[in-house]
């Protein structure tokens, strides 16, 4: 028996509570993990509040990330005592997730905890931070360098945004942070942002093309914000799009793509191949300042994680939430 958050019921009529769960209720998998830390990502908050159809089957333990210690393994790559990290793969959506003291998953989904990070720091990074790194890698892959010009990061005080700002600044980029929270300007500057842009300037319908400003962009917003970001890209600029905080739609024109050769690259962390994940975590070990990472953390007790999910969606949380489960 162990403690875990359980989402029960059905879509549109779900109940969420901290419960005692029996190990036999966990899904099949060849590795069992004692979870030390988990986290709350935007997607976890949607799952726990039921605001979007994230949960694909009930009952479900939410939590798309965890870090912990292997307690049993039939997988060749992992043995009892190994420290591991999991991000995505549908865990917390269709396979019980990390907001419980125990998890059972396929060993193919696990990666070793990078030496540079504690389990708590790995969860401070979590899917949000690992996605920020995937976005940086996408810009690099398409030829963006610090000499290319300014980089825009939307949703900058959020999880993906905070890590993206810190990574880009450390790599020598000049970063403009877009935020709806002007009171967090000092925080964003402490992460390395050079300029702050009010989110309102990108939220209203705009022209198909505006002044060429950004060499690259990491966008967590989607919707009108992403359309306006594309319209303001420099010739051959690159936008890495990973989120929908402003909306699922994309009310844009093709003008930035056919007249300026702008690249819009989609970034998905959930099913990203293992090699890319290992590369992203290696790069995080090298390029993320752990003091800055620590400054992004809000620790939410396991008992309060359900309430924390609502606060995340209300935009009341800055940076990353870490949930100590047994850690
Ligand atoms: P957070 O809640 O931590 O951050 C989201 C930020 O977006 C907020 O802090 C806010 O920043 C900004 N924001 C909120 N509402 C709006 C709005 N209406 N218009 C523009 N910006 C807004 O979430 P995460 O950083 O964890 O995730 C961000 C997005 O990325 C989510 O949509 C999430 O689903 C997606 N995501 C996608 C992944 C993938 O694999 N593709 C992986 C991880 C996340 P501020 O107040 O500074 O403006």
PDB file of C-alpha atoms and ligand atoms in Angstrom, residues 41-43 46 127-128 131 154-161 178-181 188 199 203 220-221 225 241-246 267-270 312 315 317 319-320, ligand 1:
ATOM      1  CA  UNK A  41       3.478  20.928 -15.196  1.00  0.00           C
ATOM      2  CA  UNK A  42       0.755  22.787 -17.091  1.00  0.00           C
ATOM      3  CA  UNK A  43      -0.501  19.435 -18.399  1.00  0.00           C
ATOM      4  CA  UNK A  46      -5.122  20.426 -16.727  1.00  0.00           C
ATOM      5  CA  UNK A 127       9.025  18.144 -18.693  1.00  0.00           C
ATOM      6  CA  UNK A 128       8.871  21.955 -18.822  1.00  0.00           C
ATOM      7  CA  UNK A 131      11.035  20.908 -23.419  1.00  0.00           C
ATOM      8  CA  UNK A 154       6.802  33.922 -24.477  1.00  0.00           C
ATOM      9  CA  UNK A 155       5.205  32.877 -21.174  1.00  0.00           C
ATOM     10  CA  UNK A 156       8.559  33.762 -19.705  1.00  0.00           C
ATOM     11  CA  UNK A 157       7.690  33.521 -15.999  1.00  0.00           C
ATOM     12  CA  UNK A 158       6.201  30.029 -16.494  1.00  0.00           C
ATOM     13  CA  UNK A 159       8.063  26.720 -16.367  1.00  0.00           C
ATOM     14  CA  UNK A 160       9.141  26.337 -19.996  1.00  0.00           C
ATOM     15  CA  UNK A 161       9.732  30.078 -20.299  1.00  0.00           C
ATOM     16  CA  UNK A 178       7.347  38.271 -22.912  1.00  0.00           C
ATOM     17  CA  UNK A 179       5.215  38.297 -19.792  1.00  0.00           C
ATOM     18  CA  UNK A 180       1.783  39.290 -18.561  1.00  0.00           C
ATOM     19  CA  UNK A 181       3.330  39.892 -15.148  1.00  0.00           C
ATOM     20  CA  UNK A 188      13.262  37.588 -15.501  1.00  0.00           C
ATOM     21  CA  UNK A 199       2.265  40.193 -23.318  1.00  0.00           C
ATOM     22  CA  UNK A 203      -2.230  39.374 -27.752  1.00  0.00           C
ATOM     23  CA  UNK A 220       4.515  28.473 -25.231  1.00  0.00           C
ATOM     24  CA  UNK A 221       1.390  30.477 -26.010  1.00  0.00           C
ATOM     25  CA  UNK A 225       0.459  35.397 -29.671  1.00  0.00           C
ATOM     26  CA  UNK A 241       6.375  26.287 -30.900  1.00  0.00           C
ATOM     27  CA  UNK A 242       5.559  24.004 -27.976  1.00  0.00           C
ATOM     28  CA  UNK A 243       2.512  25.309 -26.129  1.00  0.00           C
ATOM     29  CA  UNK A 244      -1.052  26.546 -26.127  1.00  0.00           C
ATOM     30  CA  UNK A 245      -1.313  28.750 -23.021  1.00  0.00           C
ATOM     31  CA  UNK A 246      -3.068  31.403 -25.152  1.00  0.00           C
ATOM     32  CA  UNK A 267       8.351  20.657 -30.476  1.00  0.00           C
ATOM     33  CA  UNK A 268       6.848  17.629 -28.723  1.00  0.00           C
ATOM     34  CA  UNK A 269       8.430  16.232 -25.588  1.00  0.00           C
ATOM     35  CA  UNK A 270       6.041  13.366 -24.867  1.00  0.00           C
ATOM     36  CA  UNK A 312      -0.801  27.026 -11.721  1.00  0.00           C
ATOM     37  CA  UNK A 315      -1.174  32.055 -13.430  1.00  0.00           C
ATOM     38  CA  UNK A 317       2.869  30.325  -9.915  1.00  0.00           C
ATOM     39  CA  UNK A 319       8.871  29.175 -12.482  1.00  0.00           C
ATOM     40  CA  UNK A 320       8.601  25.522 -11.499  1.00  0.00           C
TER      41      UNK A 320
HETATM   42  P1  LIG B   1       3.189  27.408 -16.970  1.00  0.00           P
HETATM   43  O1  LIG B   1       1.802  27.501 -16.469  1.00  0.00           O
HETATM   44  O2  LIG B   1       4.311  27.226 -16.012  1.00  0.00           O
HETATM   45  O3  LIG B   1       3.533  28.720 -17.839  1.00  0.00           O
HETATM   46  C1  LIG B   1       2.672  29.195 -18.810  1.00  0.00           C
HETATM   47  C2  LIG B   1       2.914  30.695 -18.942  1.00  0.00           C
HETATM   48  O4  LIG B   1       2.238  31.154 -20.098  1.00  0.00           O
HETATM   49  C3  LIG B   1       2.320  31.500 -17.806  1.00  0.00           C
HETATM   50  O5  LIG B   1       3.182  31.532 -16.695  1.00  0.00           O
HETATM   51  C4  LIG B   1       2.189  32.853 -18.456  1.00  0.00           C
HETATM   52  O6  LIG B   1       3.444  33.513 -18.409  1.00  0.00           O
HETATM   53  C5  LIG B   1       1.904  32.511 -19.918  1.00  0.00           C
HETATM   54  N1  LIG B   1       0.501  32.682 -20.270  1.00  0.00           N
HETATM   55  C6  LIG B   1      -0.588  32.344 -19.551  1.00  0.00           C
HETATM   56  N2  LIG B   1      -1.715  32.676 -20.194  1.00  0.00           N
HETATM   57  C7  LIG B   1      -1.317  33.252 -21.352  1.00  0.00           C
HETATM   58  C8  LIG B   1      -2.004  33.824 -22.438  1.00  0.00           C
HETATM   59  N3  LIG B   1      -3.340  33.874 -22.483  1.00  0.00           N
HETATM   60  N4  LIG B   1      -1.276  34.341 -23.455  1.00  0.00           N
HETATM   61  C9  LIG B   1       0.070  34.277 -23.436  1.00  0.00           C
HETATM   62  N5  LIG B   1       0.788  33.754 -22.428  1.00  0.00           N
HETATM   63  C10 LIG B   1       0.092  33.240 -21.399  1.00  0.00           C
HETATM   64  O7  LIG B   1       3.204  26.264 -18.070  1.00  0.00           O
HETATM   65  P2  LIG B   1       4.461  25.505 -18.720  1.00  0.00           P
HETATM   66  O8  LIG B   1       5.574  26.458 -18.899  1.00  0.00           O
HETATM   67  O9  LIG B   1       4.692  24.230 -18.011  1.00  0.00           O
HETATM   68  O10 LIG B   1       3.854  25.136 -20.149  1.00  0.00           O
HETATM   69  C11 LIG B   1       3.626  26.168 -21.104  1.00  0.00           C
HETATM   70  C12 LIG B   1       2.911  25.612 -22.312  1.00  0.00           C
HETATM   71  O11 LIG B   1       3.759  24.690 -22.975  1.00  0.00           O
HETATM   72  C13 LIG B   1       1.611  24.877 -22.002  1.00  0.00           C
HETATM   73  O12 LIG B   1       0.673  25.135 -23.018  1.00  0.00           O
HETATM   74  C14 LIG B   1       2.035  23.416 -22.032  1.00  0.00           C
HETATM   75  O13 LIG B   1       0.969  22.562 -22.344  1.00  0.00           O
HETATM   76  C15 LIG B   1       3.065  23.456 -23.133  1.00  0.00           C
HETATM   77  N6  LIG B   1       4.041  22.375 -23.040  1.00  0.00           N
HETATM   78  C16 LIG B   1       4.215  21.599 -24.150  1.00  0.00           C
HETATM   79  C17 LIG B   1       5.124  20.599 -24.157  1.00  0.00           C
HETATM   80  C18 LIG B   1       5.344  19.832 -25.412  1.00  0.00           C
HETATM   81  O14 LIG B   1       5.883  18.725 -25.359  1.00  0.00           O
HETATM   82  N7  LIG B   1       4.969  20.366 -26.560  1.00  0.00           N
HETATM   83  C19 LIG B   1       5.882  20.245 -22.946  1.00  0.00           C
HETATM   84  C20 LIG B   1       5.700  21.180 -21.856  1.00  0.00           C
HETATM   85  C21 LIG B   1       4.774  22.200 -21.908  1.00  0.00           C
HETATM   86  P3  LIG B   1       3.547  35.108 -18.148  1.00  0.00           P
HETATM   87  O15 LIG B   1       2.695  35.375 -16.956  1.00  0.00           O
HETATM   88  O16 LIG B   1       5.000  35.323 -17.915  1.00  0.00           O
HETATM   89  O17 LIG B   1       3.041  35.766 -19.389  1.00  0.00           O
END
